[in-house]
Short mmCIF file of C-alpha atoms in Angstrom, two decimals:
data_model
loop_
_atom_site.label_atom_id
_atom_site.label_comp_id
_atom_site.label_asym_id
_atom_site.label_seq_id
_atom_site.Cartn_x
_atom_site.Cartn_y
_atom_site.Cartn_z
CA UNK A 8 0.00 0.00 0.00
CA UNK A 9 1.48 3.47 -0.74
CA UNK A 10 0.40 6.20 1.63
CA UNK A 11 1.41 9.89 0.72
CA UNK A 12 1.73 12.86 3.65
CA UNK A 13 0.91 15.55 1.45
CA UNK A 14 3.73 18.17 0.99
CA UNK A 15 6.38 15.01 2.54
CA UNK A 16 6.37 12.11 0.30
CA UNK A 17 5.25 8.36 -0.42
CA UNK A 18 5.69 5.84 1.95
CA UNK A 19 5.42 1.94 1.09
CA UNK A 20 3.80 -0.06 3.96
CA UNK A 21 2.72 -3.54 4.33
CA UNK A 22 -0.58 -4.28 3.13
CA UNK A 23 -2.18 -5.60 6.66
CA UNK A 24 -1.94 -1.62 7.54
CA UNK A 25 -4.41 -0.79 5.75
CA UNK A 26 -6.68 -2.15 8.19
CA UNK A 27 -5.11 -0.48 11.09
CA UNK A 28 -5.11 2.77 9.23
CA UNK A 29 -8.89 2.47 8.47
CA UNK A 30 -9.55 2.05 12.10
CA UNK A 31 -7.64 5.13 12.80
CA UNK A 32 -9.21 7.24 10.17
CA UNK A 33 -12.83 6.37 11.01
CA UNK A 34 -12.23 7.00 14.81
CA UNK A 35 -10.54 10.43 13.85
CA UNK A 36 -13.74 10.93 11.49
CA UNK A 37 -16.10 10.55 15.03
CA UNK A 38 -14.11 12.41 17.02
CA UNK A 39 -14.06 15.45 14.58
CA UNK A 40 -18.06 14.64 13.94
CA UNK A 41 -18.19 15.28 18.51
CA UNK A 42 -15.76 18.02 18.24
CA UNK A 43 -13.00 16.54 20.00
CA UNK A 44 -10.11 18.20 18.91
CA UNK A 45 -7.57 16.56 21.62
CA UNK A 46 -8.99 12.85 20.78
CA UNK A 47 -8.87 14.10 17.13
CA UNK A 48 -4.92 15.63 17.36
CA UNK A 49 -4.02 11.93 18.98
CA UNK A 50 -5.43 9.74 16.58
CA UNK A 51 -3.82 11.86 14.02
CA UNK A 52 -0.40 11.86 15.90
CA UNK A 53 -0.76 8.11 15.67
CA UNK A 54 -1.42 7.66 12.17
CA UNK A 55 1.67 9.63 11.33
CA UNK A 56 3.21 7.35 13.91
CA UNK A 57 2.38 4.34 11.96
CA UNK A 58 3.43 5.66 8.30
CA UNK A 59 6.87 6.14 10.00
CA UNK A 60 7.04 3.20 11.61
CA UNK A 61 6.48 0.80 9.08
CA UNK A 62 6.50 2.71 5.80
CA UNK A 63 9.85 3.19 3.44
CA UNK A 64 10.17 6.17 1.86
CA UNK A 65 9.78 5.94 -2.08
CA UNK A 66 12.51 6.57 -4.09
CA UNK A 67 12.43 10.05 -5.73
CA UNK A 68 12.15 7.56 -9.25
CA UNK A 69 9.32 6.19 -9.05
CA UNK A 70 6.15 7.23 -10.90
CA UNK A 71 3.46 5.94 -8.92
CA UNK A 72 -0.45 6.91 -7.21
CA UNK A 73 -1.08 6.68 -3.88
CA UNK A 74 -3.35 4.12 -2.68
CA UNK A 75 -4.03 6.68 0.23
CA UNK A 76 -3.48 10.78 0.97
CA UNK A 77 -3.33 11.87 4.38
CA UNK A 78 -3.23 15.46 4.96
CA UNK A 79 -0.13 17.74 6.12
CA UNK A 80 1.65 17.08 9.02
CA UNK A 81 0.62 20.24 10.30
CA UNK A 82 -3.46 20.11 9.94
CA UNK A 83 -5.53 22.66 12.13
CA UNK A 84 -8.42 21.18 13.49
CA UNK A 85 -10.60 23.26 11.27
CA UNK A 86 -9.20 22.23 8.26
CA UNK A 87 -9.49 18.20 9.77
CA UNK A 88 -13.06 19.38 9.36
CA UNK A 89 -13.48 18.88 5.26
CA UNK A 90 -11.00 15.83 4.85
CA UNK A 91 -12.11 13.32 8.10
CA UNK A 92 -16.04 13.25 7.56
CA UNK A 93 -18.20 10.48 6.39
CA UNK A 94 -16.01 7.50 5.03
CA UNK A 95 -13.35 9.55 6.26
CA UNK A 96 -9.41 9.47 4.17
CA UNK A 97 -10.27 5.78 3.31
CA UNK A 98 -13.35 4.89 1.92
CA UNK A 99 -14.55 1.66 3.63
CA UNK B 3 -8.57 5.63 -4.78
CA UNK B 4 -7.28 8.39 -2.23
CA UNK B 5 -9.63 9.79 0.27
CA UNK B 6 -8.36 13.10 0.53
CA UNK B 7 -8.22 15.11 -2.78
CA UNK B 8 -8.10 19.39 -1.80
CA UNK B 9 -9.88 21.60 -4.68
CA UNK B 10 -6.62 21.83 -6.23
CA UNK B 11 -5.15 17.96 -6.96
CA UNK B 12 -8.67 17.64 -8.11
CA UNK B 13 -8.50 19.80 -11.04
CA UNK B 14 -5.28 18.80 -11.92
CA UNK B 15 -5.51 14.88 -11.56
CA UNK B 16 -9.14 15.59 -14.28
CA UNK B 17 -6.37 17.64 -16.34
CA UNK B 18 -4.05 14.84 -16.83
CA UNK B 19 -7.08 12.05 -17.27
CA UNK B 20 -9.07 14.00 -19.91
CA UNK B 21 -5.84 14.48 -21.59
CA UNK B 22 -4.58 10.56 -21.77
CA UNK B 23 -8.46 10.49 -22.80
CA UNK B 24 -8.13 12.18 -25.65
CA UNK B 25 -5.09 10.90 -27.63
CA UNK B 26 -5.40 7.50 -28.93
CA UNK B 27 -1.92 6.84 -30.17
CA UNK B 28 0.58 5.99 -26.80
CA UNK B 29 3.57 7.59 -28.47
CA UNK B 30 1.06 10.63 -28.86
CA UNK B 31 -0.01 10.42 -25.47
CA UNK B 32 3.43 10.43 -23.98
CA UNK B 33 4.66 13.38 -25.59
CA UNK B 34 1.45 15.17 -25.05
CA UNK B 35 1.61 14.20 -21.42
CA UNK B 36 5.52 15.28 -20.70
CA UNK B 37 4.54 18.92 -22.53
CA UNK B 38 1.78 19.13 -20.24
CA UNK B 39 3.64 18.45 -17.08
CA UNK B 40 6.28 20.63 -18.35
CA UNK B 41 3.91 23.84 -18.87
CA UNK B 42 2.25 22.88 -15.25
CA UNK B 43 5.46 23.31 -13.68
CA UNK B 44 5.52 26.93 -14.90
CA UNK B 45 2.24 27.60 -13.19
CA UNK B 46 4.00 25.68 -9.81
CA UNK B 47 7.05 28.13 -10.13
CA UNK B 48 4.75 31.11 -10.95
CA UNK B 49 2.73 29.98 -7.46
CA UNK B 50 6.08 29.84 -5.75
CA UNK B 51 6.76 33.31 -6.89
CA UNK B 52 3.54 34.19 -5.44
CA UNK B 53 4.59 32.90 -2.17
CA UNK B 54 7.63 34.89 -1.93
CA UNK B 55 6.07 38.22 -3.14
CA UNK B 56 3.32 38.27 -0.48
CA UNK B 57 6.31 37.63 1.99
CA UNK B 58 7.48 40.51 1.19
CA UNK B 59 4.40 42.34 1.06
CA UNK B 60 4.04 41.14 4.73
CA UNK B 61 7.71 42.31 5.74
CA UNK B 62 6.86 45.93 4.41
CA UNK B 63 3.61 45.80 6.51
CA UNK B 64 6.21 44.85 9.49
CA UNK B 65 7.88 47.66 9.36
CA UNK B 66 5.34 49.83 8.65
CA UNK B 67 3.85 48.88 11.92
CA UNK B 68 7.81 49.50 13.48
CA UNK B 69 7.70 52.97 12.06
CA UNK B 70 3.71 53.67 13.82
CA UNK B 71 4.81 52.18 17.00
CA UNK B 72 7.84 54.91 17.31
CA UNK B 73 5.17 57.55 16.45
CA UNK B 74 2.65 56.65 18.73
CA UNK B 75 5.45 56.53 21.43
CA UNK B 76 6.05 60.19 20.69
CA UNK B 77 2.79 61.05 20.39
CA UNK B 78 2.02 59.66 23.71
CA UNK B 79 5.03 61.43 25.19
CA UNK B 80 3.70 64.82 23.47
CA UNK B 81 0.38 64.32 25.13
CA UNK B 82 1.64 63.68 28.66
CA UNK B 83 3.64 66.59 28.12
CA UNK B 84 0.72 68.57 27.45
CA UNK B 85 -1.13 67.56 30.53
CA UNK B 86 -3.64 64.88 28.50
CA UNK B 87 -3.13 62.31 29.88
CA UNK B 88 -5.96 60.65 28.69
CA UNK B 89 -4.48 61.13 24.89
CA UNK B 90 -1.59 59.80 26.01
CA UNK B 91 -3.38 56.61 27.50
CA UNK B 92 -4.99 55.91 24.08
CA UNK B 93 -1.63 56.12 22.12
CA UNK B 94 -0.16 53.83 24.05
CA UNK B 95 -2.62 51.60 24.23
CA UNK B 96 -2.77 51.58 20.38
CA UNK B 97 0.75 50.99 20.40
CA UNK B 98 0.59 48.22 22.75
CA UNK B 99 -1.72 46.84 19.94
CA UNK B 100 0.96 47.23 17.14
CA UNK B 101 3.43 46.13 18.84
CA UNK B 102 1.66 42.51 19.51
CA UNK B 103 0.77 42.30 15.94
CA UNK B 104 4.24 42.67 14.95
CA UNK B 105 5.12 40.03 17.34
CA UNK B 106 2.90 37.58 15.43
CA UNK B 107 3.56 38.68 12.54
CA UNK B 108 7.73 38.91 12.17
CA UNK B 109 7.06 35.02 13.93
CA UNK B 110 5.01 34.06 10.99
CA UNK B 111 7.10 35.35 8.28
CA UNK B 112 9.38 33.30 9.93
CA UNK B 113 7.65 30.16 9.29
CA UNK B 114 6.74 31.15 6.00
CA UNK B 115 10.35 31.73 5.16
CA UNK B 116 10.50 27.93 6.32
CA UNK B 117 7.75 26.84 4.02
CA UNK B 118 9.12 28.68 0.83
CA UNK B 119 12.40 26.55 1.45
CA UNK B 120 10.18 23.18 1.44
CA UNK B 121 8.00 24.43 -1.72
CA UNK B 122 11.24 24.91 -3.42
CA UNK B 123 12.75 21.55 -2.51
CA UNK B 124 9.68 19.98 -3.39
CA UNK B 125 9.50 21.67 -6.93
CA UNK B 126 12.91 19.89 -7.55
CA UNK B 127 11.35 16.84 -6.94
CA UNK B 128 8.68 17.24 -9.08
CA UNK B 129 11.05 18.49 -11.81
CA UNK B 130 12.95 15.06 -11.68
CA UNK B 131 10.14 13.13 -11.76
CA UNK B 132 9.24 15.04 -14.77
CA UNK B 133 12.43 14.31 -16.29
CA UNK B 134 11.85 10.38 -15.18
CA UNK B 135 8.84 10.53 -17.07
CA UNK B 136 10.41 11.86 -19.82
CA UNK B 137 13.36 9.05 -19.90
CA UNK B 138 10.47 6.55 -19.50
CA UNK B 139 8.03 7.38 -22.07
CA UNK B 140 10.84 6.72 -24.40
CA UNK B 141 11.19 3.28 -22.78
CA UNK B 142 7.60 3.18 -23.18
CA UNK B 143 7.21 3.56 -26.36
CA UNK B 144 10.01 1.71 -27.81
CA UNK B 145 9.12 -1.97 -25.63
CA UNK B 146 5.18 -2.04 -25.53
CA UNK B 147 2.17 -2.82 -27.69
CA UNK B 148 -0.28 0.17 -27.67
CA UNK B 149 -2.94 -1.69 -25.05
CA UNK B 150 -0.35 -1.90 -22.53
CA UNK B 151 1.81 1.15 -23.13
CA UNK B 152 -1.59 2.68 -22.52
CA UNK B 153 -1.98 1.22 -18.93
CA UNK B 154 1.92 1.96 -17.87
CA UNK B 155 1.48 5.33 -19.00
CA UNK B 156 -1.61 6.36 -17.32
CA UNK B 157 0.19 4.96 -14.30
CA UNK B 158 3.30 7.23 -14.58
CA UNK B 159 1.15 9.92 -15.10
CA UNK B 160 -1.17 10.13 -12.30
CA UNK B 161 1.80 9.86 -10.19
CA UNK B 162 3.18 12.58 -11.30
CA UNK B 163 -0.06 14.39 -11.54
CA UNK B 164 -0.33 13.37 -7.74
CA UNK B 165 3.31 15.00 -6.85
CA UNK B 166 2.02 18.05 -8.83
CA UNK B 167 -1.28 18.55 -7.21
CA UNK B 168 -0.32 17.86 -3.67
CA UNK B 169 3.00 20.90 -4.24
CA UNK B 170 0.03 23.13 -5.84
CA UNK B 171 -2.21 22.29 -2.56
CA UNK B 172 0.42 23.36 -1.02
CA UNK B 173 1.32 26.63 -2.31
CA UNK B 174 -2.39 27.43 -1.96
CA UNK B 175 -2.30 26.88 1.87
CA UNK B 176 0.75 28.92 1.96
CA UNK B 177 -1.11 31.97 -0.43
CA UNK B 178 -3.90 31.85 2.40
CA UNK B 179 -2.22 31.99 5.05
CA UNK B 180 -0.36 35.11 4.15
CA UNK B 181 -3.99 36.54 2.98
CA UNK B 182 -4.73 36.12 6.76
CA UNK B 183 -1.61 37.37 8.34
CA UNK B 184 -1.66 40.61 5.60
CA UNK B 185 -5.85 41.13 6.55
CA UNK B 186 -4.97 41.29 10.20
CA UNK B 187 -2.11 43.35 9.61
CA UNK B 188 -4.00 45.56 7.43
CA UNK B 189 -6.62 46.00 10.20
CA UNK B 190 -3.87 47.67 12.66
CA UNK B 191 -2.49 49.75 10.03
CA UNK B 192 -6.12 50.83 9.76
CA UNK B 193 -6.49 51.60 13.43
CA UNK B 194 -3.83 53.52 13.85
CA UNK B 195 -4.67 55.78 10.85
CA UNK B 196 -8.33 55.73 12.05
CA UNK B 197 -6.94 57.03 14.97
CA UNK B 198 -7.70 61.44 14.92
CA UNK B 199 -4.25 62.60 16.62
CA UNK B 200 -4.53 64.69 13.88
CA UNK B 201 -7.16 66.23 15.30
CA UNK B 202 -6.90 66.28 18.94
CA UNK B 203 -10.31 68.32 20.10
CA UNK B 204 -12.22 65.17 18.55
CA UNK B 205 -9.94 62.68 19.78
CA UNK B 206 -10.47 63.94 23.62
CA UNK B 207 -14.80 63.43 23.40
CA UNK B 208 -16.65 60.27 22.79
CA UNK B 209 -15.65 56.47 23.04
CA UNK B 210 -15.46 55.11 19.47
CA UNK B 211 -15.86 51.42 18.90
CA UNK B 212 -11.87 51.47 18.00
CA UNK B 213 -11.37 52.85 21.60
CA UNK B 214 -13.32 50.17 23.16
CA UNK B 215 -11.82 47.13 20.74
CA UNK B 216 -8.64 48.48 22.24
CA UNK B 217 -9.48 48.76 25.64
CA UNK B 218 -10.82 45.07 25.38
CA UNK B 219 -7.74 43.76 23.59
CA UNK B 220 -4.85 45.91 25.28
CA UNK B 221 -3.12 44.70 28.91
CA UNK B 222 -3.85 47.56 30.78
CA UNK B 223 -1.10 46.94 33.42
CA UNK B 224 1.12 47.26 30.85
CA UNK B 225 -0.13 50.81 29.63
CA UNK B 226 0.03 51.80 33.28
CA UNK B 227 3.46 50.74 33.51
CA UNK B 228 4.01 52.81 30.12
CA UNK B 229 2.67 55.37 31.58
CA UNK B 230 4.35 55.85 34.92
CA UNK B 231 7.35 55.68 33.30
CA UNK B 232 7.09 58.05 30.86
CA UNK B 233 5.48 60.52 33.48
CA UNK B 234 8.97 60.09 35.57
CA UNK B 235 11.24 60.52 32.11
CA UNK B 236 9.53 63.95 32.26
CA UNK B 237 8.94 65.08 35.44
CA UNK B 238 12.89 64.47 35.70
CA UNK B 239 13.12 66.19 32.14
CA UNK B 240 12.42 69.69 33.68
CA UNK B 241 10.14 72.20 32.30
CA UNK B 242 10.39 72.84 28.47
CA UNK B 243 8.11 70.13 27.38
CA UNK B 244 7.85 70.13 23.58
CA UNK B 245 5.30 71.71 21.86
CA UNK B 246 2.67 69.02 20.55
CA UNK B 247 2.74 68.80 16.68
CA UNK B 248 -0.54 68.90 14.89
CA UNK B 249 -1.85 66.69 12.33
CA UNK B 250 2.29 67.47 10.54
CA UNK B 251 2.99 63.69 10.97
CA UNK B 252 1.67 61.23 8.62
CA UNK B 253 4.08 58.22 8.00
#
């Protein structure tokens, strides 16, 4: 699975992830639906967490989509707003 | 297919699809395809340029606000010097203002500074994968039947359609933020022109909403403190106060 931080890079990580990632995403997606913007800012710590943890860095060469875009790094949680609502980053 | 898309990699990800659309020859396609990404990094350069000149818009609005905060500090000391005190009050508390503002704002031209420097190194990257696009259409197009040349291609492009529409998203965040920072600046620069030490037997009557915005958003301590201070500077100063200008200064 390729996962992209916008404005960092791609990041190759092992397809069982995407599962974990999921579960982040939609639990980031219900705590920006209740307005909980310190549940929301650790979720989102975490999923950063896990893309550099187990992700490699693409090389420059390579040509390729991403399978999945999270936001920048630094996302306000206004912003979170738009990109984490219904099916959230990942569509289930 | 990616969640997150922005305005921006939206438009430019339907670019590069209605464009491998259209040609039906791959060779076609592939040149058509490196042109394009070749005139979009133009518009990413242009957008970078953009960045940089409100940067500098903002760092003139800096020292505009440097250049009001040394005349409200003499206005204030020409008021007190005249016995109205309560003129002097309001220029420092006005200055007080500016001088917050240009806190926050030399900080975030700071960080801007550090975001032009990413922008940049991220346009290089997207200018090698261009030219790995353009090394590999070749490849394309010399080892490949049409049906699967087709396929590869698309591939190659979207990715780099992807690098260019997530630099463009963000240039854009960069462009807004400044349109904030330069607003809010704008809105002191306003105050203190709004401000009628031009015209001090109007300034000394009624509470304006600008006098009550301040009062609300100024420490008050620290205009005390100001205040004090600049009382002992001219008690200590002896008699010959100067005389207080009117309505001659205008920055």
């Amino acid at each position: 699975m390729i996962v992209r931080i916008s404005g960092e890079g791609q990041f190759r990580l092992p397809d069982e992830d995407a599962d974990r990632l999921n579960e982040l995403d939609n639990r980031a997606v219900a705590a920006v639906e209740q307005g909980d913007e310190t549940g929301f800012g650790e979720l989102w710590s975490q999923m950063l967490e896990l893309v550099a943890s187990d992700g490699n860095a693409l090389d420059e060469e390579e040509l390729t989509e991403s399978d999945v875009i999270l936001p920048p790094r630094d996302i306000t949680f206004a912003e979170a707003k738009g990109e984490f609502s219904g099916d959230g980053l990942i569509p289930d | 297919m990616p969640g997150l898309g922005g305005r921006m990699s939206t438009v430019i990800k339907a670019k590069i699809s209605r464009m491998l659309d259209r040609a039906e020859d791959p060779g076609e396609t592939l040149d058509y395809g490196y042109q394009k990404q070749v005139e979009l990094l133009q518009n990413v350069k242009k957008g970078i340029a953009d960045v940089v000149t409100s940067k500098k818009r903002l760092q003139m609005q800096s020292s505009k606000l440097e250049q009001n905060i040394v005349k409200l500090d003499t206005q204030a000391r020409q008021a007190l010097s005249q016995g109205r005190e309560d003129l002097a009050r309001l220029a420092l508390e006005r200055k007080t203002l500016a001088q917050t503002e240009l806190q926050s704002l030399d900080s975030q031209v700071k960080e801007l500074e550090a975001q032009q420097e990413a922008l940049t190194a991220n346009e290089q990257k997207l200018r090698q994968k261009i030219e790995q696009f353009r090394t590999k259409k070749e490849v394309i197009k010399a080892q490949y039947s049409a049906a699967e040349a087709q396929v590869r291609i698309s591939e190659a492009a979207n990715g780099v359609g992807e690098q260019m529409a997530d630099l463009g998203l963000a240039i854009q965040r960069a462009e807004d933020k400044t349109e904030t920072m330069r607003a809010r600046a704008s809105a002191v620069e306003e105050l203190e022109k709004a401000g009628t030490f031009e015209d001090l037997s109007q300034l000394g009557g009624g509470q304006d909403d600008i006098e009550r915005q301040l009062s609300e958003l100024t420490s008050g301590a620290q205009v005390d403190d100001e205040l004090a201070q600049m009382k002992a500077e001219l008690g200590s100063g002896g008699g010959d106060a100067p005389a207080l200008e009117q309505g001659e200064e205008k920055a």
